[in-house]
Amino acid sequence: MGITEKIIIDTEKIRKEGKNLEGKQVTIRGWVWIKRSSGKIRFLVIRDGKGFIQCVIENPDLFSTFDEISQESTCEVQGLLKEDKRSPLGFEILVQNLKILFKTEDYPITPKEHGIDFLMDHRHLWIRSRKQFAILRIRHSVKNYIREFLHKEGFIEFDSPIFTPSACEGTTTLFEVDYFGEKMYLSQSGQLYQEAGALAFSKVYCFGPTFRAERSKTRRHLIEFWMVEPEVAFATLEDIINIAENMISYTIQKIIENNYYELQLLERNVDNLRKITPPFYRIRYSEAVEILKSKGLEFNFGDDFGSPEESAISESFDKPVVITHYPKNIKPFYMKIDPENQNFVLNMDIIAPEGYGEIVGGSQREDNYEILLQRMKEENIPIQDYQWYLDLRKYGSAIHSGFGLGIERFVAWICKLEHVREAIPFPRMLYRYRP
Ligand code: 4AD
Ligand code: MG
């Protein structure tokens, strides 16, 4: 049989249906990831976009083709599928035919260690490497399971605009854009529009890129990041915490179930992830401050938590911790004042374990027209730009709550990454926006 008459399959199919294909002849197309020899045997690890598979060449007639192949050359491999318990895929191919489709020379990313700047400059190629492959497939699945969860819960996807005339999270981190001579901004959060959506459709969410002109150069900050923002009519702070906990737990358990291959490629210890089930720990801001004090950290009551504080707090917990009731002064105008203590708001931040910091920010929203107007005035918010938002409290106002989850921080935690920059295909950071 010539190499042209064959059924081409991919490694995803091999992973899922390999048992039925064992001993059969298979053909895959892909790129050479690793090439090596050992005595009389030659090995190629091929990546085909769905996974990585070892191909074993014992037939000396194929050695000259093997010698011509280099890393990232495109090729077609035909051979017998054999179980290989040591590989995460579970199978290897005993090669019978080998064909080069495109030759590659001098691929810049070699198996040796490269510095981060070099890798970032070659991000368009770096995404092919095994770790990046696993992370970005998990990112895809995370987005998918979040949507699946929300749809099961009766949410509809309701898109917020990216160009906005008004700020949501404070004016210091806005990206200004010239909109035919008018000043506009790139969205920091779709929340305000989701509030309009919740009063029209009861349970809505948006899922898209958001932008912050933040001069922060940390492991947790991107300039462009993706956020999912559910918003629910008639939901209290308590209700929205439950939704967030369930959404996070559902997604993680689905990832363990269906992305085990990728987690194995990352050598992620899944025992810590299996524990992520509701309920999470819940403490108030004031209790979080006590924890910091008990650890001997210097901290002034009333300040906001930064990365060091978040890490210190999360060390005490093996699951995410939900921190509620922050001081009003450090939180945005739209959060509902705690009726029991006017100095605090009905908000929540969820801090991930293993040092990943804040992954969720949310709150019950101020539903009273007068109080909201008062708070906006106190904070010098240009009321004329927010008339439409105030309308939501004038016509059919209702208790409502929502939150935003940052996808890159969530993925970084699930994959146990050093930095959020690897959790998005083409990161935008303070000093890095190419390619
Ligand atoms: O806490 P934030 O600023 O909340 C809001 O934007 C609300 N309006 C959301 C809402 O209630 N609908 O951001 C929410 C989450 C954070 O917890 C974090 O996970 C992520 O977005 N985030 C960032 N991720 C990466 N880089 C940044 N610069 C981020 N800023 C926020
Ligand atoms: Mg926040």
Short mmCIF file of C-alpha atoms and ligand atoms in Angstrom, two decimals:
data_model
loop_
_atom_site.label_atom_id
_atom_site.label_comp_id
_atom_site.label_asym_id
_atom_site.label_seq_id
_atom_site.Cartn_x
_atom_site.Cartn_y
_atom_site.Cartn_z
CA MET A 1 0.00 0.00 0.00
CA GLY A 2 1.43 3.39 -0.99
CA ILE A 3 1.59 6.23 1.50
CA THR A 4 -1.16 8.13 -0.37
CA GLU A 5 -3.99 5.64 0.29
CA LYS A 6 -4.53 5.86 4.01
CA ILE A 7 -6.72 7.05 6.80
CA ILE A 8 -5.18 10.01 8.53
CA ILE A 9 -5.96 10.26 12.21
CA ASP A 10 -4.70 12.56 14.92
CA THR A 11 -3.29 12.04 18.39
CA GLU A 12 -6.50 13.17 20.07
CA LYS A 13 -8.27 10.28 18.41
CA ILE A 14 -5.40 7.97 19.37
CA ARG A 15 -5.65 9.12 22.98
CA LYS A 16 -9.39 8.51 23.10
CA GLU A 17 -9.78 5.46 20.87
CA GLY A 18 -6.26 4.02 20.87
CA LYS A 19 -7.37 0.73 22.45
CA ASN A 20 -9.45 -0.09 19.36
CA LEU A 21 -6.66 0.93 17.01
CA GLU A 22 -3.84 -0.99 18.67
CA GLY A 23 -1.82 -3.03 16.18
CA LYS A 24 -3.52 -1.26 13.28
CA GLN A 25 -1.80 0.88 10.70
CA VAL A 26 -2.27 4.61 11.27
CA THR A 27 -1.05 7.74 9.52
CA ILE A 28 -0.49 11.09 11.17
CA ARG A 29 0.66 14.43 9.81
CA GLY A 30 2.55 16.86 11.93
CA TRP A 31 5.83 18.49 12.84
CA VAL A 32 9.00 17.14 14.36
CA TRP A 33 9.23 18.17 17.98
CA ILE A 34 12.23 16.08 19.05
CA LYS A 35 14.62 13.89 17.09
CA ARG A 36 17.11 11.47 18.62
CA SER A 37 18.99 8.23 18.07
CA SER A 38 19.88 5.43 20.43
CA GLY A 39 22.01 2.59 19.07
CA LYS A 40 20.24 1.11 16.07
CA ILE A 41 16.95 2.85 16.73
CA ARG A 42 15.82 6.33 15.72
CA PHE A 43 13.10 8.30 17.49
CA LEU A 44 10.93 11.18 16.40
CA VAL A 45 8.44 12.88 18.67
CA ILE A 46 5.79 14.32 16.40
CA ARG A 47 3.32 17.01 17.39
CA ASP A 48 0.20 17.15 15.27
CA GLY A 49 -1.63 20.05 16.93
CA LYS A 50 -3.63 17.66 19.11
CA GLY A 51 -0.85 16.06 21.06
CA PHE A 52 2.64 14.57 21.01
CA ILE A 53 3.50 11.01 19.97
CA GLN A 54 6.74 9.10 19.91
CA CYS A 55 7.54 7.40 16.59
CA VAL A 56 10.09 4.57 16.61
CA ILE A 57 12.13 3.85 13.47
CA GLU A 58 13.90 0.51 13.31
CA ASN A 59 14.00 0.00 9.52
CA PRO A 60 17.45 1.15 8.21
CA ASP A 61 15.86 2.01 4.83
CA LEU A 62 14.21 4.99 6.53
CA PHE A 63 17.38 6.31 8.19
CA SER A 64 18.38 8.55 5.26
CA THR A 65 15.00 10.32 5.44
CA PHE A 66 15.37 10.53 9.20
CA ASP A 67 18.81 12.17 8.74
CA GLU A 68 17.30 14.82 6.46
CA ILE A 69 14.55 15.73 8.93
CA SER A 70 15.13 18.52 11.42
CA GLN A 71 13.12 20.04 14.25
CA GLU A 72 9.80 21.53 13.02
CA SER A 73 10.03 19.88 9.60
CA THR A 74 6.55 18.94 8.45
CA CYS A 75 6.11 15.24 7.83
CA GLU A 76 3.79 12.31 7.40
CA VAL A 77 4.32 9.15 9.40
CA GLN A 78 2.69 5.80 8.77
CA GLY A 79 3.05 2.84 11.04
CA LEU A 80 1.61 0.43 13.57
CA LEU A 81 0.07 1.78 16.74
CA LYS A 82 1.49 0.27 19.92
CA GLU A 83 0.69 0.82 23.56
CA ASP A 84 3.33 2.85 25.46
CA LYS A 85 2.44 3.07 29.13
CA ARG A 86 5.22 5.57 29.93
CA SER A 87 3.95 8.33 27.65
CA PRO A 88 1.06 10.58 28.69
CA LEU A 89 -0.59 9.75 25.36
CA GLY A 90 -0.41 6.01 26.09
CA PHE A 91 0.71 4.99 22.60
CA GLU A 92 3.60 5.15 20.15
CA ILE A 93 3.98 4.39 16.45
CA LEU A 94 6.33 1.76 14.97
CA VAL A 95 7.17 3.55 11.74
CA GLN A 96 6.74 1.83 8.36
CA ASN A 97 6.78 4.91 6.13
CA LEU A 98 8.16 8.38 6.61
CA LYS A 99 7.73 11.32 4.26
CA ILE A 100 8.96 14.90 4.55
CA LEU A 101 6.29 17.40 3.41
CA PHE A 102 8.17 20.66 4.17
CA LYS A 103 11.70 21.06 5.34
CA THR A 104 12.60 23.44 8.14
CA GLU A 105 16.10 24.66 8.79
CA ASP A 106 17.53 26.37 11.84
CA TYR A 107 14.37 26.50 13.94
CA PRO A 108 15.15 29.19 16.51
CA ILE A 109 13.67 27.47 19.58
CA THR A 110 15.91 24.50 20.30
CA PRO A 111 15.54 21.97 23.12
CA LYS A 112 18.09 23.92 25.19
CA GLU A 113 16.96 26.54 27.74
CA HIS A 114 16.05 29.97 26.36
CA GLY A 115 15.62 33.24 28.22
CA ILE A 116 12.13 34.64 28.63
CA ASP A 117 12.75 37.66 26.37
CA PHE A 118 13.87 35.42 23.55
CA LEU A 119 10.81 33.22 23.99
CA MET A 120 8.47 36.21 24.14
CA ASP A 121 10.01 37.61 20.93
CA HIS A 122 9.23 34.25 19.35
CA ARG A 123 5.79 33.84 20.90
CA HIS A 124 4.33 32.99 17.47
CA LEU A 125 6.56 29.88 17.49
CA TRP A 126 6.81 29.33 21.22
CA ILE A 127 3.08 28.41 21.34
CA ARG A 128 4.07 25.16 19.57
CA SER A 129 6.10 23.90 22.50
CA ARG A 130 4.67 21.26 24.77
CA LYS A 131 4.05 23.37 27.86
CA GLN A 132 2.46 26.24 25.94
CA PHE A 133 0.37 23.78 23.97
CA ALA A 134 -1.00 22.28 27.20
CA ILE A 135 -1.70 25.68 28.79
CA LEU A 136 -3.52 27.14 25.82
CA ARG A 137 -5.65 24.05 25.35
CA ILE A 138 -6.61 24.26 29.02
CA ARG A 139 -7.45 27.94 28.50
CA HIS A 140 -9.80 26.94 25.69
CA SER A 141 -11.45 24.31 27.89
CA VAL A 142 -11.75 26.68 30.86
CA LYS A 143 -13.67 29.16 28.71
CA ASN A 144 -15.80 26.36 27.38
CA TYR A 145 -16.73 24.92 30.81
CA ILE A 146 -17.46 28.34 32.26
CA ARG A 147 -19.91 28.93 29.43
CA GLU A 148 -21.34 25.43 29.87
CA PHE A 149 -21.91 26.10 33.58
CA LEU A 150 -23.54 29.47 33.00
CA HIS A 151 -25.81 28.15 30.27
CA LYS A 152 -26.93 25.27 32.51
CA GLU A 153 -27.75 27.88 35.16
CA GLY A 154 -29.92 29.80 32.70
CA PHE A 155 -27.60 32.69 31.79
CA ILE A 156 -27.51 34.20 28.34
CA GLU A 157 -24.42 35.74 26.81
CA PHE A 158 -25.01 39.47 26.49
CA ASP A 159 -22.07 41.34 24.98
CA SER A 160 -20.83 44.57 26.50
CA PRO A 161 -19.21 47.11 24.18
CA ILE A 162 -15.43 47.54 24.06
CA PHE A 163 -15.55 51.27 23.26
CA THR A 164 -17.10 53.04 26.22
CA PRO A 165 -17.61 56.70 27.04
CA SER A 166 -17.43 56.05 30.81
CA ALA A 167 -15.17 54.37 33.35
CA CYS A 168 -16.17 51.41 35.53
CA GLU A 169 -13.14 50.75 37.70
CA GLY A 170 -11.70 54.24 38.22
CA THR A 171 -10.20 56.78 35.84
CA THR A 172 -6.52 56.12 36.53
CA THR A 173 -6.31 52.97 34.41
CA LEU A 174 -8.25 54.04 31.30
CA PHE A 175 -6.95 53.72 27.77
CA GLU A 176 -8.09 56.72 25.81
CA VAL A 177 -9.09 56.32 22.17
CA ASP A 178 -9.92 59.00 19.62
CA TYR A 179 -13.44 58.22 18.43
CA PHE A 180 -13.92 60.51 15.42
CA GLY A 181 -12.82 63.47 17.46
CA GLU A 182 -14.53 62.38 20.69
CA LYS A 183 -12.83 60.93 23.71
CA MET A 184 -13.65 57.28 24.33
CA TYR A 185 -12.05 54.51 26.34
CA LEU A 186 -11.33 50.83 25.95
CA SER A 187 -13.49 48.87 28.38
CA GLN A 188 -12.05 48.09 31.82
CA SER A 189 -15.06 45.92 32.62
CA GLY A 190 -18.37 45.15 30.94
CA GLN A 191 -20.20 45.33 34.27
CA LEU A 192 -22.27 48.51 33.92
CA TYR A 193 -23.80 47.22 30.69
CA GLN A 194 -24.38 43.82 32.29
CA GLU A 195 -26.47 45.56 34.93
CA ALA A 196 -28.69 46.86 32.13
CA GLY A 197 -28.76 43.32 30.75
CA ALA A 198 -29.70 41.73 34.10
CA LEU A 199 -32.75 43.97 34.42
CA ALA A 200 -33.77 42.98 30.88
CA PHE A 201 -32.89 39.25 30.82
CA SER A 202 -32.47 38.41 34.55
CA LYS A 203 -29.26 36.34 34.22
CA VAL A 204 -26.59 37.55 31.81
CA TYR A 205 -22.85 37.44 31.32
CA CYS A 206 -20.24 38.92 29.03
CA PHE A 207 -16.98 37.27 28.15
CA GLY A 208 -14.30 39.22 26.44
CA PRO A 209 -11.13 41.26 26.53
CA THR A 210 -10.81 44.15 28.98
CA PHE A 211 -8.08 46.76 29.19
CA ARG A 212 -6.25 48.41 32.06
CA ALA A 213 -3.53 51.01 31.64
CA GLU A 214 -1.94 49.73 34.83
CA ARG A 215 1.73 50.47 35.35
CA SER A 216 2.06 47.23 37.29
CA LYS A 217 4.82 44.87 36.36
CA THR A 218 3.88 41.80 38.38
CA ARG A 219 3.27 38.12 37.74
CA ARG A 220 -0.48 38.78 37.94
CA HIS A 221 -1.02 41.81 35.73
CA LEU A 222 -1.74 42.07 32.05
CA ILE A 223 -2.75 45.20 30.17
CA GLU A 224 -5.24 43.24 28.07
CA PHE A 225 -6.93 40.36 29.86
CA TRP A 226 -10.11 38.36 29.47
CA MET A 227 -12.88 38.48 31.99
CA VAL A 228 -16.18 36.64 32.38
CA GLU A 229 -18.76 38.81 34.13
CA PRO A 230 -22.06 37.30 35.27
CA GLU A 231 -24.78 39.63 36.57
CA VAL A 232 -28.02 38.48 38.18
CA ALA A 233 -31.28 40.26 39.01
CA PHE A 234 -32.69 39.59 42.51
CA ALA A 235 -29.34 38.09 43.63
CA THR A 236 -27.81 39.16 46.94
CA LEU A 237 -24.12 39.14 47.79
CA GLU A 238 -24.62 35.67 49.31
CA ASP A 239 -26.27 34.40 46.11
CA ILE A 240 -23.52 35.68 43.87
CA ILE A 241 -20.81 34.14 46.06
CA ASN A 242 -22.55 30.79 45.66
CA ILE A 243 -22.64 31.18 41.88
CA ALA A 244 -18.94 32.10 41.75
CA GLU A 245 -17.94 29.14 43.97
CA ASN A 246 -19.97 26.72 41.90
CA MET A 247 -18.67 28.11 38.61
CA ILE A 248 -15.03 27.81 39.72
CA SER A 249 -15.49 24.32 41.18
CA TYR A 250 -17.44 23.04 38.17
CA THR A 251 -14.79 24.29 35.77
CA ILE A 252 -11.88 22.79 37.71
CA GLN A 253 -13.54 19.38 38.12
CA LYS A 254 -14.34 19.32 34.39
CA ILE A 255 -10.73 20.20 33.58
CA ILE A 256 -9.46 17.33 35.76
CA GLU A 257 -11.91 14.98 34.06
CA ASN A 258 -11.37 16.04 30.46
CA ASN A 259 -7.95 17.72 30.29
CA TYR A 260 -5.98 15.17 32.25
CA TYR A 261 -3.58 14.77 29.32
CA GLU A 262 -2.67 18.47 29.35
CA LEU A 263 -2.35 18.50 33.15
CA GLN A 264 0.04 15.55 32.86
CA LEU A 265 2.13 17.36 30.25
CA LEU A 266 2.38 20.22 32.76
CA GLU A 267 3.18 17.79 35.59
CA ARG A 268 0.45 19.49 37.59
CA ASN A 269 -0.33 17.84 40.92
CA VAL A 270 -4.10 17.48 40.65
CA ASP A 271 -4.65 16.52 44.30
CA ASN A 272 -4.74 20.19 45.23
CA LEU A 273 -7.25 20.86 42.46
CA ARG A 274 -9.55 17.97 43.39
CA LYS A 275 -10.16 19.70 46.73
CA ILE A 276 -11.71 22.69 45.00
CA THR A 277 -15.38 22.11 45.83
CA PRO A 278 -17.95 24.40 47.42
CA PRO A 279 -18.19 25.89 49.94
CA PHE A 280 -14.98 27.94 49.94
CA TYR A 281 -13.76 29.65 53.11
CA ARG A 282 -15.47 32.94 53.91
CA ILE A 283 -14.06 35.72 56.01
CA ARG A 284 -14.67 39.44 56.34
CA TYR A 285 -12.10 42.09 55.52
CA SER A 286 -11.66 42.73 59.24
CA GLU A 287 -10.83 39.05 59.84
CA ALA A 288 -8.36 39.09 56.94
CA VAL A 289 -6.62 42.03 58.61
CA GLU A 290 -6.42 39.97 61.83
CA ILE A 291 -4.75 37.14 59.90
CA LEU A 292 -2.15 39.58 58.53
CA LYS A 293 -1.49 40.97 62.00
CA SER A 294 -1.15 37.46 63.46
CA LYS A 295 1.51 36.76 60.83
CA GLY A 296 3.39 39.86 61.91
CA LEU A 297 2.76 41.80 58.71
CA GLU A 298 2.54 45.55 58.93
CA PHE A 299 -0.83 46.61 57.61
CA ASN A 300 -3.14 49.57 58.23
CA PHE A 301 -6.82 48.85 58.66
CA GLY A 302 -8.56 50.54 55.75
CA ASP A 303 -5.88 49.90 53.12
CA ASP A 304 -6.44 47.62 50.16
CA PHE A 305 -4.67 44.27 49.90
CA GLY A 306 -1.83 43.95 47.42
CA SER A 307 -0.17 40.79 46.16
CA PRO A 308 1.94 40.20 49.31
CA GLU A 309 -1.13 40.47 51.57
CA GLU A 310 -3.22 38.22 49.31
CA SER A 311 -0.48 35.59 49.30
CA ALA A 312 -0.10 35.77 53.07
CA ILE A 313 -3.85 35.39 53.62
CA SER A 314 -4.22 32.51 51.17
CA GLU A 315 -1.38 30.55 52.85
CA SER A 316 -3.78 29.81 55.70
CA PHE A 317 -6.25 28.06 53.40
CA ASP A 318 -6.18 25.00 51.13
CA LYS A 319 -9.17 26.20 49.11
CA PRO A 320 -10.06 29.63 47.78
CA VAL A 321 -11.06 32.17 50.41
CA VAL A 322 -13.88 34.65 49.86
CA ILE A 323 -13.22 37.99 51.56
CA THR A 324 -16.28 40.21 52.03
CA HIS A 325 -17.22 43.62 53.48
CA TYR A 326 -14.29 45.85 52.45
CA PRO A 327 -14.11 49.48 53.53
CA LYS A 328 -16.22 51.66 51.24
CA ASN A 329 -13.37 54.11 50.59
CA ILE A 330 -11.21 51.65 48.69
CA LYS A 331 -13.99 50.29 46.49
CA PRO A 332 -15.85 51.65 43.43
CA PHE A 333 -19.02 53.76 43.58
CA TYR A 334 -21.42 51.07 42.36
CA MET A 335 -21.02 48.70 45.33
CA LYS A 336 -23.93 48.57 47.76
CA ILE A 337 -23.28 50.06 51.17
CA ASP A 338 -23.62 47.53 53.99
CA PRO A 339 -26.89 48.50 55.72
CA GLU A 340 -25.38 47.30 59.02
CA ASN A 341 -22.29 49.46 58.83
CA GLN A 342 -22.13 52.40 56.44
CA ASN A 343 -18.33 52.30 56.29
CA PHE A 344 -18.31 48.98 54.46
CA VAL A 345 -19.69 47.61 51.20
CA LEU A 346 -21.40 44.34 50.26
CA ASN A 347 -18.57 43.10 48.09
CA MET A 348 -16.38 40.04 47.75
CA ASP A 349 -12.98 39.13 46.40
CA ILE A 350 -12.02 35.51 45.91
CA ILE A 351 -8.38 34.71 46.61
CA ALA A 352 -7.01 31.56 45.02
CA PRO A 353 -4.78 29.16 46.96
CA GLU A 354 -1.14 28.37 46.11
CA GLY A 355 -0.28 32.08 45.98
CA TYR A 356 -2.32 33.01 42.90
CA GLY A 357 -4.01 35.99 44.49
CA GLU A 358 -7.33 37.60 43.62
CA ILE A 359 -9.15 35.83 40.82
CA VAL A 360 -12.66 37.26 41.34
CA GLY A 361 -13.99 40.67 42.27
CA GLY A 362 -17.70 41.25 42.69
CA SER A 363 -20.48 42.82 44.74
CA GLN A 364 -24.11 43.50 45.33
CA ARG A 365 -24.84 46.73 43.42
CA GLU A 366 -26.28 49.94 44.80
CA ASP A 367 -29.94 49.77 43.75
CA ASN A 368 -31.15 53.00 45.36
CA TYR A 369 -31.21 56.02 43.03
CA GLU A 370 -30.53 58.67 45.69
CA ILE A 371 -27.69 56.82 47.38
CA LEU A 372 -26.04 55.95 44.06
CA LEU A 373 -26.27 59.56 42.87
CA GLN A 374 -24.79 60.73 46.15
CA ARG A 375 -21.87 58.31 45.89
CA MET A 376 -21.19 59.32 42.30
CA LYS A 377 -21.11 62.99 43.31
CA GLU A 378 -18.75 62.22 46.19
CA GLU A 379 -16.39 60.57 43.76
CA ASN A 380 -16.63 63.35 41.13
CA ILE A 381 -18.08 61.07 38.50
CA PRO A 382 -19.40 63.01 35.47
CA ILE A 383 -23.11 62.36 36.02
CA GLN A 384 -24.12 63.30 32.45
CA ASP A 385 -22.20 60.28 31.06
CA TYR A 386 -23.99 57.95 33.48
CA GLN A 387 -27.60 59.05 33.05
CA TRP A 388 -28.41 55.77 31.35
CA TYR A 389 -26.89 53.90 34.32
CA LEU A 390 -28.92 55.93 36.78
CA ASP A 391 -32.04 55.13 34.72
CA LEU A 392 -31.60 51.51 35.81
CA ARG A 393 -32.39 52.66 39.39
CA LYS A 394 -35.29 54.83 38.23
CA TYR A 395 -37.19 52.29 36.16
CA GLY A 396 -37.76 48.87 37.70
CA SER A 397 -34.81 48.87 40.06
CA ALA A 398 -34.09 45.59 41.83
CA ILE A 399 -31.53 44.04 44.09
CA HIS A 400 -28.81 42.69 41.79
CA SER A 401 -25.27 41.40 42.04
CA GLY A 402 -22.43 40.24 39.85
CA PHE A 403 -18.75 39.50 39.63
CA GLY A 404 -15.82 39.29 37.25
CA LEU A 405 -13.36 36.41 37.00
CA GLY A 406 -10.01 37.02 35.30
CA ILE A 407 -9.34 34.13 32.93
CA GLU A 408 -5.54 34.39 32.85
CA ARG A 409 -5.20 34.31 36.63
CA PHE A 410 -7.60 31.38 36.78
CA VAL A 411 -5.66 29.48 34.09
CA ALA A 412 -2.32 30.38 35.71
CA TRP A 413 -3.55 28.82 38.95
CA ILE A 414 -4.98 25.68 37.32
CA CYS A 415 -1.73 25.18 35.37
CA LYS A 416 0.47 26.36 38.28
CA LEU A 417 2.33 28.92 36.14
CA GLU A 418 4.97 31.36 37.28
CA HIS A 419 3.37 34.24 35.40
CA VAL A 420 0.03 35.09 33.73
CA ARG A 421 1.83 35.95 30.47
CA GLU A 422 1.80 32.26 29.49
CA ALA A 423 -1.96 31.97 30.03
CA ILE A 424 -2.90 34.00 26.94
CA PRO A 425 -1.74 33.44 23.34
CA PHE A 426 -0.26 36.89 22.73
CA PRO A 427 0.18 38.77 26.03
CA ARG A 428 0.05 42.55 26.26
CA MET A 429 2.16 43.82 29.13
CA LEU A 430 3.73 47.07 30.27
CA TYR A 431 6.85 46.72 28.12
CA ARG A 432 5.77 43.90 25.85
CA TYR A 433 3.26 44.14 23.01
CA ARG A 434 4.98 42.37 20.08
CA PRO A 435 4.40 40.08 18.23
O1 4AD B 1 -11.67 43.22 40.62
P1 4AD B 1 -11.90 43.75 39.23
O2 4AD B 1 -11.26 45.03 38.88
O3 4AD B 1 -13.49 43.81 39.10
C1 4AD B 1 -14.19 44.37 38.08
O4 4AD B 1 -13.71 44.79 37.03
C2 4AD B 1 -15.67 44.29 38.27
N1 4AD B 1 -16.28 45.40 37.53
C3 4AD B 1 -16.16 42.96 37.79
C4 4AD B 1 -17.63 42.77 37.98
O5 4AD B 1 -18.12 42.84 39.09
N2 4AD B 1 -18.35 42.50 36.90
O6 4AD B 1 -11.45 42.64 38.19
C5 4AD B 1 -12.01 41.34 38.22
C6 4AD B 1 -10.94 40.29 38.01
C7 4AD B 1 -9.86 40.27 39.09
O7 4AD B 1 -10.28 39.57 40.22
C8 4AD B 1 -8.73 39.57 38.35
O8 4AD B 1 -8.94 38.17 38.29
C9 4AD B 1 -8.88 40.11 36.96
O9 4AD B 1 -10.21 40.53 36.81
N3 4AD B 1 -7.97 41.23 36.70
C10 4AD B 1 -6.81 41.12 36.02
N4 4AD B 1 -6.20 40.07 35.43
C11 4AD B 1 -5.03 40.27 34.81
N5 4AD B 1 -4.44 41.49 34.72
C12 4AD B 1 -5.00 42.59 35.28
N6 4AD B 1 -4.44 43.77 35.16
C13 4AD B 1 -6.24 42.43 35.97
N7 4AD B 1 -7.09 43.26 36.64
C14 4AD B 1 -8.12 42.52 37.06
MG MG B 2 -10.51 43.59 42.27
#
